[in-house]
CSV table of C-alpha atoms in Angstrom, one decimal:
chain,number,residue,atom,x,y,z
A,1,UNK,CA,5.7,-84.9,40.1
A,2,UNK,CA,7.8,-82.9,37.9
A,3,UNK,CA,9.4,-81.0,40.3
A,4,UNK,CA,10.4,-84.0,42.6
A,5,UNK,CA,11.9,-85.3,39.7
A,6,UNK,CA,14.4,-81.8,38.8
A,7,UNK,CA,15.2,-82.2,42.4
A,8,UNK,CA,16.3,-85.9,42.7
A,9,UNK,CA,18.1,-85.7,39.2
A,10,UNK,CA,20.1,-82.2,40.1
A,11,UNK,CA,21.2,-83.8,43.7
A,12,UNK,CA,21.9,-87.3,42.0
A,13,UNK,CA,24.4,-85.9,40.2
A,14,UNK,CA,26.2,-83.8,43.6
A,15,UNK,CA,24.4,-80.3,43.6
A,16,UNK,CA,22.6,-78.7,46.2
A,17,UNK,CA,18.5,-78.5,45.3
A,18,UNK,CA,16.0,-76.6,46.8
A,19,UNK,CA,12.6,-75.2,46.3
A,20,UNK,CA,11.6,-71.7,47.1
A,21,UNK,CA,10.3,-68.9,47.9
A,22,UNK,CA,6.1,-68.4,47.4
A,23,UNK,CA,5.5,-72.3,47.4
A,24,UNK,CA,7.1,-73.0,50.2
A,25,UNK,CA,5.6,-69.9,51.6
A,26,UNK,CA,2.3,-71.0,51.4
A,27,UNK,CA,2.7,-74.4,51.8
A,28,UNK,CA,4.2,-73.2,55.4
A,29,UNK,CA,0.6,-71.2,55.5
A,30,UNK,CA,-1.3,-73.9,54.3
A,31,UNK,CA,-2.2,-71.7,51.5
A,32,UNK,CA,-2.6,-73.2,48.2
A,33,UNK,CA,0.5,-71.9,45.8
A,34,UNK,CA,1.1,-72.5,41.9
A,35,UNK,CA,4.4,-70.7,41.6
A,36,UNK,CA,7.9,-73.1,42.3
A,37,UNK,CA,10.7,-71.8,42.2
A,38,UNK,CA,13.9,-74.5,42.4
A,39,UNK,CA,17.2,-73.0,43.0
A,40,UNK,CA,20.4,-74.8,43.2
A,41,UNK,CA,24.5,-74.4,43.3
A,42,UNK,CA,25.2,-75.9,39.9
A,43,UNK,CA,25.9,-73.4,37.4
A,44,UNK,CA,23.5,-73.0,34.2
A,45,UNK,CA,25.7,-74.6,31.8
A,46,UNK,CA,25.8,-78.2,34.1
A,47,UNK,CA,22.0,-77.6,35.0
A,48,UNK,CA,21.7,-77.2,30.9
A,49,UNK,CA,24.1,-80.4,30.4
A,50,UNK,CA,22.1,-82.1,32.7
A,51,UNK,CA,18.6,-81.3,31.1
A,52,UNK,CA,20.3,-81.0,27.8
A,53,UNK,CA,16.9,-83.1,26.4
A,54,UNK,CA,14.3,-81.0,28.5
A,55,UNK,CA,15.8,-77.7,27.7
A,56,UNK,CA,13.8,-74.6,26.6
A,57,UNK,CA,16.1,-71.9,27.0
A,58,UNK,CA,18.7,-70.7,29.5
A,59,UNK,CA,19.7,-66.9,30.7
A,60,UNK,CA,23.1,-67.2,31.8
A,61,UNK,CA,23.1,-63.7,32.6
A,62,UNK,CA,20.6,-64.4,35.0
A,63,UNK,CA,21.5,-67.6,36.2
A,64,UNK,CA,17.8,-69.0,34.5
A,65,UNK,CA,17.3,-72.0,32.4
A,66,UNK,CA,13.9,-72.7,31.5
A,67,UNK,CA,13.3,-76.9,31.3
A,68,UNK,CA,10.2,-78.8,30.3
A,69,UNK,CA,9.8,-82.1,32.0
A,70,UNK,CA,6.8,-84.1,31.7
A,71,UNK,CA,4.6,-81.1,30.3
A,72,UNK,CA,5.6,-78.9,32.6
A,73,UNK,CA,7.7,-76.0,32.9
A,74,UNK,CA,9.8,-75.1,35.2
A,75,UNK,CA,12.2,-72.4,36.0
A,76,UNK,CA,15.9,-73.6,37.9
A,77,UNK,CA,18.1,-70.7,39.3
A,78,UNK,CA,22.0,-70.7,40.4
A,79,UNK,CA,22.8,-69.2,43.6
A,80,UNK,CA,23.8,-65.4,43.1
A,81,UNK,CA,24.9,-62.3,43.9
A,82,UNK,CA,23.2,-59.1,42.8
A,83,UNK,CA,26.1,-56.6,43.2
A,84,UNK,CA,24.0,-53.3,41.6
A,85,UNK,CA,20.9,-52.6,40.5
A,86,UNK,CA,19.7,-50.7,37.0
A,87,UNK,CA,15.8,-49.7,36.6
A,88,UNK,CA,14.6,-52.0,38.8
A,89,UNK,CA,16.8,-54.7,37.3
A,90,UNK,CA,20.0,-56.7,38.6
A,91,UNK,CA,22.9,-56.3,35.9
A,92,UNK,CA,25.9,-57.1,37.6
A,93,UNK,CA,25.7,-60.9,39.2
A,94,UNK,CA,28.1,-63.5,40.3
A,95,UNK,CA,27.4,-66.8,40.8
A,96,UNK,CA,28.0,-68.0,44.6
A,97,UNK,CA,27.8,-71.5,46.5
A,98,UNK,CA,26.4,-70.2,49.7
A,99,UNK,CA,22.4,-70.6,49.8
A,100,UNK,CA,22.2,-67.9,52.8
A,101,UNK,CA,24.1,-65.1,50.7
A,102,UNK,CA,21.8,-66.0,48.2
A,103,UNK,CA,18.5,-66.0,50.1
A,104,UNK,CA,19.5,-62.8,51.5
A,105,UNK,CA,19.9,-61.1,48.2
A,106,UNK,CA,15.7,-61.5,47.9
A,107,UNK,CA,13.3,-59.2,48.7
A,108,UNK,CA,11.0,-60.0,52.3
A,109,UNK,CA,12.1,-62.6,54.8
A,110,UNK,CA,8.7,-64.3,54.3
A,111,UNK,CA,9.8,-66.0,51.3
A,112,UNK,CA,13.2,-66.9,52.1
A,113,UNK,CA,12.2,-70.6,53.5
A,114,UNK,CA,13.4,-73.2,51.4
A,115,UNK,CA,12.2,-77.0,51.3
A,116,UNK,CA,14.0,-79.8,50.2
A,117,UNK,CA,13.2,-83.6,48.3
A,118,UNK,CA,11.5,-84.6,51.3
A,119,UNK,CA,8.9,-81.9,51.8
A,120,UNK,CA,10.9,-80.4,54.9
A,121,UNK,CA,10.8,-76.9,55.3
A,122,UNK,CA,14.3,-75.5,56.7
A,123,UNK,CA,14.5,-72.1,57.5
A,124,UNK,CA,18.1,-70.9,57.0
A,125,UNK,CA,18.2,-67.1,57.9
A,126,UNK,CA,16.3,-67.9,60.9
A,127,UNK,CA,12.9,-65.9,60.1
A,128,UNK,CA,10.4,-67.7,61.8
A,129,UNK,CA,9.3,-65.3,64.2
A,130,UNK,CA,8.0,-63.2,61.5
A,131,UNK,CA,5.8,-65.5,60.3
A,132,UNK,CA,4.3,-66.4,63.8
A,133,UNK,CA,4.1,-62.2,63.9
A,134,UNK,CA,2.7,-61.9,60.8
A,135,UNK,CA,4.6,-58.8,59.6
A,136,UNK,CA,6.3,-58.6,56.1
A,137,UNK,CA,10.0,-57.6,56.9
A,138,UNK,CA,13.2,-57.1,53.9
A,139,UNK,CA,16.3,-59.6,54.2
A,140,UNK,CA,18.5,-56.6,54.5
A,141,UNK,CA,18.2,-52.6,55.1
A,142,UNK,CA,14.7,-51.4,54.0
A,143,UNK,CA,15.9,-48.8,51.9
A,144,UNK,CA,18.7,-50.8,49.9
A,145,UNK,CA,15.9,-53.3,49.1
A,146,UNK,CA,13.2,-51.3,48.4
A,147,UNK,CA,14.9,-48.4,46.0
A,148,UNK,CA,17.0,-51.4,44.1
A,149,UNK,CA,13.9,-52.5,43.1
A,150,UNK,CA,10.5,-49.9,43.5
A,151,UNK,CA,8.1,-52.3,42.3
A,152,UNK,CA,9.0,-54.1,45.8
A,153,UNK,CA,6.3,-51.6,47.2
A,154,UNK,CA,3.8,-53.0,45.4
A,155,UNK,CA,5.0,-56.7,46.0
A,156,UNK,CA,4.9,-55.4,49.8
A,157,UNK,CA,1.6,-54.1,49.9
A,158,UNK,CA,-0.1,-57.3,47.8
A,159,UNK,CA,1.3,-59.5,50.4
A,160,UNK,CA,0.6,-57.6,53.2
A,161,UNK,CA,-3.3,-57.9,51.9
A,162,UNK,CA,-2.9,-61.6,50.3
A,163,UNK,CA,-1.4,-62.7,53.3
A,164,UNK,CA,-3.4,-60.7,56.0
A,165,UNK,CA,0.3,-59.7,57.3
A,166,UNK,CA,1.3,-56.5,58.3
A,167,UNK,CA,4.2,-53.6,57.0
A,168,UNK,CA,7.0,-53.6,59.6
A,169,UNK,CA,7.5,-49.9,60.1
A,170,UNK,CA,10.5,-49.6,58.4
A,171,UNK,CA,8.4,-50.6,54.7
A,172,UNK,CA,5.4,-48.1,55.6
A,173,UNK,CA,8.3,-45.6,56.3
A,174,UNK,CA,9.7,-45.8,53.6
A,175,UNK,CA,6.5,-46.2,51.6
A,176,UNK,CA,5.3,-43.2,52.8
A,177,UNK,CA,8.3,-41.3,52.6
A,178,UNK,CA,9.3,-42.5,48.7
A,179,UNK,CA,5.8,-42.4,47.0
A,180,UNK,CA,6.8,-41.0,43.8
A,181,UNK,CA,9.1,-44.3,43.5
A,182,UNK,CA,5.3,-45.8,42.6
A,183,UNK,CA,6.1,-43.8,39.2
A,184,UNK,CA,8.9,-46.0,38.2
A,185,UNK,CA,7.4,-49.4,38.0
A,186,UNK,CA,6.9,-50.1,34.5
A,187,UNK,CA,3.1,-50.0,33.8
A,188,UNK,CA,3.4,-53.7,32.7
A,189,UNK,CA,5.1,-54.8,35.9
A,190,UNK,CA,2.5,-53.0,37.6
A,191,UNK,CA,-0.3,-54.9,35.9
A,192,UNK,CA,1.4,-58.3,36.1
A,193,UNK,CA,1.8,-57.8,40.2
A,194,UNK,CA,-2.1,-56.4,40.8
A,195,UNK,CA,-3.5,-59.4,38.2
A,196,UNK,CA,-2.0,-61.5,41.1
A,197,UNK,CA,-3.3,-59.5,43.8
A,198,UNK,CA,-7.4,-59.5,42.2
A,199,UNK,CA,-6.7,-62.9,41.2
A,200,UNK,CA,-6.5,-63.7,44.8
A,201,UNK,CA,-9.6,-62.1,46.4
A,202,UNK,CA,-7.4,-60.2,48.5
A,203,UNK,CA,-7.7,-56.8,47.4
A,204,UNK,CA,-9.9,-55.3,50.0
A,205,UNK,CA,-6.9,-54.6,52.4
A,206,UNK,CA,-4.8,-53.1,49.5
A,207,UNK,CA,-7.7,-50.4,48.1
A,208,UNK,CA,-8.0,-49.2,52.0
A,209,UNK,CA,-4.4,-48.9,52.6
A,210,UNK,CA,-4.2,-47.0,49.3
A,211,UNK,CA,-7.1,-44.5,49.7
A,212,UNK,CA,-6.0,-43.5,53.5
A,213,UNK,CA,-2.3,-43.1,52.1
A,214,UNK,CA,-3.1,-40.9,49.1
A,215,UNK,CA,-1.5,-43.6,46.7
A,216,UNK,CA,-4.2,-43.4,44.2
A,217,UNK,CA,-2.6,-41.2,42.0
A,218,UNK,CA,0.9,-43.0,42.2
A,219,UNK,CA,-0.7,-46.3,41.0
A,220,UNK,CA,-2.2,-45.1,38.5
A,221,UNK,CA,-6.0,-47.0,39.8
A,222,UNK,CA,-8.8,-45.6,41.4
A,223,UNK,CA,-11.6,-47.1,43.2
A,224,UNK,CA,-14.9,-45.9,44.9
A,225,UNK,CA,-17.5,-48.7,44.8
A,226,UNK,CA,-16.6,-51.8,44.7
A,227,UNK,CA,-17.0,-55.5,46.2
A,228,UNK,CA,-14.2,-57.9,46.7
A,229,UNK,CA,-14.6,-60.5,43.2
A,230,UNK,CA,-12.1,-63.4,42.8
A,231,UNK,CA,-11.3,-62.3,39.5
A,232,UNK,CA,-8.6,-59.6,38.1
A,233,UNK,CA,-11.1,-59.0,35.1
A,234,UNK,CA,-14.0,-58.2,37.7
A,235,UNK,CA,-11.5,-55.9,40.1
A,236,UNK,CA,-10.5,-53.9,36.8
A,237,UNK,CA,-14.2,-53.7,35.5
A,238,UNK,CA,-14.4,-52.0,39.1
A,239,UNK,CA,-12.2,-49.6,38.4
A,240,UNK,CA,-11.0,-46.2,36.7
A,241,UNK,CA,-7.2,-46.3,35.8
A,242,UNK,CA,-4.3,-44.5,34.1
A,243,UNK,CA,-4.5,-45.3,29.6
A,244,UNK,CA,-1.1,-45.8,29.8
A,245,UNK,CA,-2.2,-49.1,31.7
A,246,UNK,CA,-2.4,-52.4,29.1
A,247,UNK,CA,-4.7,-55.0,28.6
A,248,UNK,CA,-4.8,-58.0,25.7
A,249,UNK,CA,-8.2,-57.3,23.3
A,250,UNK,CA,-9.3,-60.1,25.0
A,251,UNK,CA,-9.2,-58.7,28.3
A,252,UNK,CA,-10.4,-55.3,26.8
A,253,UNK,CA,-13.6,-57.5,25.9
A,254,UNK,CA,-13.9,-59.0,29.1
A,255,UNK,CA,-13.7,-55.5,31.1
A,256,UNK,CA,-16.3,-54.0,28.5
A,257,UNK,CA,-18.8,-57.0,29.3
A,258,UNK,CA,-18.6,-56.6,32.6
A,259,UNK,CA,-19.0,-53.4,33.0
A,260,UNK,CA,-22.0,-53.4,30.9
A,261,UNK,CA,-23.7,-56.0,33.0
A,262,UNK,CA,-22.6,-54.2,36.1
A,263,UNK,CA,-24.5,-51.4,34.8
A,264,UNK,CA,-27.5,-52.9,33.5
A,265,UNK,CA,-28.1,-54.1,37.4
A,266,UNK,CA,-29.1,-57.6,36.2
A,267,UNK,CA,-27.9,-60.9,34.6
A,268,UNK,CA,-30.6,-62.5,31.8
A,269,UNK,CA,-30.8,-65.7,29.9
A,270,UNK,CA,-28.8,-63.9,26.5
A,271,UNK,CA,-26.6,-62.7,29.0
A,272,UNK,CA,-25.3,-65.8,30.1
A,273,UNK,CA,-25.9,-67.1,26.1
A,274,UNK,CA,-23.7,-64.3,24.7
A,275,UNK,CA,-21.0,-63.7,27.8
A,276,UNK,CA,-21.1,-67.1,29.1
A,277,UNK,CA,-21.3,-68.5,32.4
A,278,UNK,CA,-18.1,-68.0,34.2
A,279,UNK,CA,-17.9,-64.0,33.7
A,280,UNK,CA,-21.7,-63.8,34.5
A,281,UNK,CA,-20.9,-65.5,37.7
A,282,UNK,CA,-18.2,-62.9,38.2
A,283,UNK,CA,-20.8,-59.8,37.8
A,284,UNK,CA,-23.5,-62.2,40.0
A,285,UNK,CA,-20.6,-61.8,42.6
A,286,UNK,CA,-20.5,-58.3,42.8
A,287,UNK,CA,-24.3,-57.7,41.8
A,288,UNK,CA,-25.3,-60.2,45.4
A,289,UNK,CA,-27.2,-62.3,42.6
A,290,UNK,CA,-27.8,-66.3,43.6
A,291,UNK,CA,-24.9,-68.4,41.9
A,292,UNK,CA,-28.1,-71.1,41.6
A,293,UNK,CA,-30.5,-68.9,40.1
A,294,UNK,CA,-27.4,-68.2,37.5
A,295,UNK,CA,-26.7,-72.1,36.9
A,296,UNK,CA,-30.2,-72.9,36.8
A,297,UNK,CA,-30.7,-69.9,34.5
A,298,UNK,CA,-27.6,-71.1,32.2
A,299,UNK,CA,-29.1,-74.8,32.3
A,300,UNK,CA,-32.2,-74.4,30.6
A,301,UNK,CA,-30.3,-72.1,27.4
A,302,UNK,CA,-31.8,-74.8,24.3
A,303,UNK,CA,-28.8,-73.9,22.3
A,304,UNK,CA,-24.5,-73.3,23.5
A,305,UNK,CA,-23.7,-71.4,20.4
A,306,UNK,CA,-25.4,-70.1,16.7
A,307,UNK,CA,-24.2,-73.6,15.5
A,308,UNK,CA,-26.8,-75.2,16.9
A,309,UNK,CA,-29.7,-73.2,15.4
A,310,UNK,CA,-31.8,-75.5,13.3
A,311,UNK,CA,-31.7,-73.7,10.2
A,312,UNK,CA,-28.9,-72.2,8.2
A,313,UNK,CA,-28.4,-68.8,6.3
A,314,UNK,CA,-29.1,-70.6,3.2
A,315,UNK,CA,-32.4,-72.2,4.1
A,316,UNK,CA,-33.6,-68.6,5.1
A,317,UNK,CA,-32.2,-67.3,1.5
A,318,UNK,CA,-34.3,-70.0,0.0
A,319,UNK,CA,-37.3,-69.6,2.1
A,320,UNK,CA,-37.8,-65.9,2.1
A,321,UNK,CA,-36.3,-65.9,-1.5
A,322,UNK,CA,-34.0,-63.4,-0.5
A,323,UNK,CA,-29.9,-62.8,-1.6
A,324,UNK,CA,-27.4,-63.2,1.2
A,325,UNK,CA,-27.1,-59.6,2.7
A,326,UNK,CA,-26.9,-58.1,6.4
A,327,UNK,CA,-30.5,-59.1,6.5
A,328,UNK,CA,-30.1,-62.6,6.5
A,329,UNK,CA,-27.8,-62.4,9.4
A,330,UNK,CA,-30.1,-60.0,11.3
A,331,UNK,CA,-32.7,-63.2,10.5
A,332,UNK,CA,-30.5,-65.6,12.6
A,333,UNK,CA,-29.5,-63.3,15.5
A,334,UNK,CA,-33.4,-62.5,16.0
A,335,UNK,CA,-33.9,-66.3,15.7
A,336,UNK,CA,-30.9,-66.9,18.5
A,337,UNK,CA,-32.6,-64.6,20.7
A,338,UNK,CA,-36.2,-66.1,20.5
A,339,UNK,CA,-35.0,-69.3,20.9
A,340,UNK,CA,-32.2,-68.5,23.9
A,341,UNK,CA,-34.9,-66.6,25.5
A,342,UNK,CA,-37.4,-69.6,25.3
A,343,UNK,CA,-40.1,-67.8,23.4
A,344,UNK,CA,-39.4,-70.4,20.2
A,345,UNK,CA,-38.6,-73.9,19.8
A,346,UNK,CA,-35.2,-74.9,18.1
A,347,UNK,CA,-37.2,-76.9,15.8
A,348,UNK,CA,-36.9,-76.2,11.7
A,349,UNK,CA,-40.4,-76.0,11.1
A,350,UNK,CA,-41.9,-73.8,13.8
A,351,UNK,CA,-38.5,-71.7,13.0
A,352,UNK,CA,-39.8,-71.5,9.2
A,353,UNK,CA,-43.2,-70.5,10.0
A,354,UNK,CA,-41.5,-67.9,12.4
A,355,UNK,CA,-39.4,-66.8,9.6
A,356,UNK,CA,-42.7,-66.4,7.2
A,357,UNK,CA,-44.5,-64.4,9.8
A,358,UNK,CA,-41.5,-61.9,10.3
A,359,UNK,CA,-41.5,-61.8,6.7
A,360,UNK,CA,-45.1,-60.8,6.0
């Protein structure tokens, strides 16, 4: 593995190496975890040396170099000091040796364990009892952490529903108390940390929490209906939220599907044809409808894509002896549907003497 691999090179060569924060988080959890984060007391420029062959990029400000190692890429941090804060961004650092003073500099306790080469989770700041009380606490005084950073509230309240934790009452003070600092997250950054949180099927906790605090209108999302979906494109399709919020055209399609087939109540044979199967079993998941009746549904589609029609706009030019024009193409779409909807064979000749009877 990769990551194994940064690890034994970096303390080969004398440095401390350690991974981080979420991963070892939810390893600890027995949660499954994407995100490593490797952090280490060699500077950037002998982390660069070192990967010199493997590098992508490195952010000496920021302590950050970027390496690819056997197709994957991974991010490898110096120890640091944050010594002020600017829009929610540290810009004055120092680089340190001491992992504590580094760990403390983070946001929550929770994802200050650190694990090592050999899979052993060490807990440095001694946090363990927050885990086993399952509350979501800041490495240092509430308020220092929270207004450096105001997108920390957010980060706070998708763990405490991801997790299942609770707010110690120092956060939900200070939550309650500063809820116009919801204003100053960049709409981007607010996007990026909610994808996480509907990517997780963990949003139930968070919509409560915000109705019954009045946050709505901070966040910039509002919810009435709406069923917990394993998806960030089927929690948004769910919703009504600020325009200033901003989503690829690709997501824009995605949202717009969904919510059509959310309001048309029902999921049909062109549905899966033209949507496909993975966002129609998003909307069966919110719709209650049987993920077999969906697969079995999707399993007996005859054709994938147009491509496989069994006649080309060319053949229909020739056979209805008819230019190439808008009608041609409205020839093949009606032909897709027929034949997705299993009321005609994907076979040339019945398709011709389909085509000659539409034509009469």
């Amino acid at each position: 593995m990769a990551i194994y691999e940064v690890l034994n090179i970096l303390e080969s060569h004398g440095f401390e190496v350690y991974i981080v924060g979420g991963y070892v988080r939810d390893r600890f959890l027995n949660r499954d975890s994407v995100d490593v984060d490797i952090i280490t007391n060699a500077l950037p420029s002998e982390v660069a040396l070192i990967f010199c062959d493997n590098l992508i990029n490195i952010f000496e400000k920021y302590g950050a170099v970027k390496i690819k190692l056997n197709g994957k890429i991974i991010d490898i941090t110096t120890y640091r000091r944050e010594l002020s804060y600017s829009f929610g961004k540290p810009n004055d650092i120092v680089f340190i040796s001491d992992i504590k003073e580094d760990l403390i500099r983070r946001d929550f306790t929770i994802n200050t364990l650190c694990m090592d080469k050999n899979n052993n989770i060490i807990d440095y700041l001694n946090i363990i009892d927050d885990f086993k009380l399952r509350v979501i606490k800041t490495t240092r005084e509430t308020t220092q952490v929270l207004s450096e950073d105001s997108s920390r509230m957010l980060r706070a309240l998708r763990f405490m529903s991801e997790l299942g934790f609770s707010l110690d009452n120092k956060i939900q003070t200070y939550i309650l108390e500063n809820k116009k600092d919801f204003l100053k997250i960049p709409y981007s950054k607010r996007k990026k940390e909610l994808d996480k949180l509907f990517n997780s099927g963990s949003s139930y906790q968070f919509f409560r929490y915000i109705k019954e605090y009045d946050l709505e209108q901070y966040l910039g999302i509002y919810v009435n209906d709406f069923r917990e979906v394993k998806s960030s494109i089927g929690v948004w399709a769910q919703l009504e939220m600020d325009e200033h919020y901003i989503f690829s055209k690709y997501e824009k399609e995605q949202i717009s599907s969904v919510k059509y087939l959310l309001n048309k109540g029902t999921i049909e044979k062109y549905d899966l044809y033209k949507y496909g199967l993975d966002l129609c079993l998003i909307v069966a998941n919110i719709l209650c409808i049987d993920y077999e009746k969906i697969n079995l549904l999707y399993t007996n589609i005859k054709i994938k894509c147009i491509m496989d029609v069994d006649i080309t706009g060319n053949e229909i030019c020739s056979i209805l002896n008819i230019k190439p024009s808008k009608l041609v193409g409205n020839y093949l779409s009606k032909i897709e549907r027929e034949i997705v909807n299993g009321n005609l064979n994907n076979n040339y000749e019945e398709i011709v003497k389909k085509l000659k009877e539409w034509g009469e």
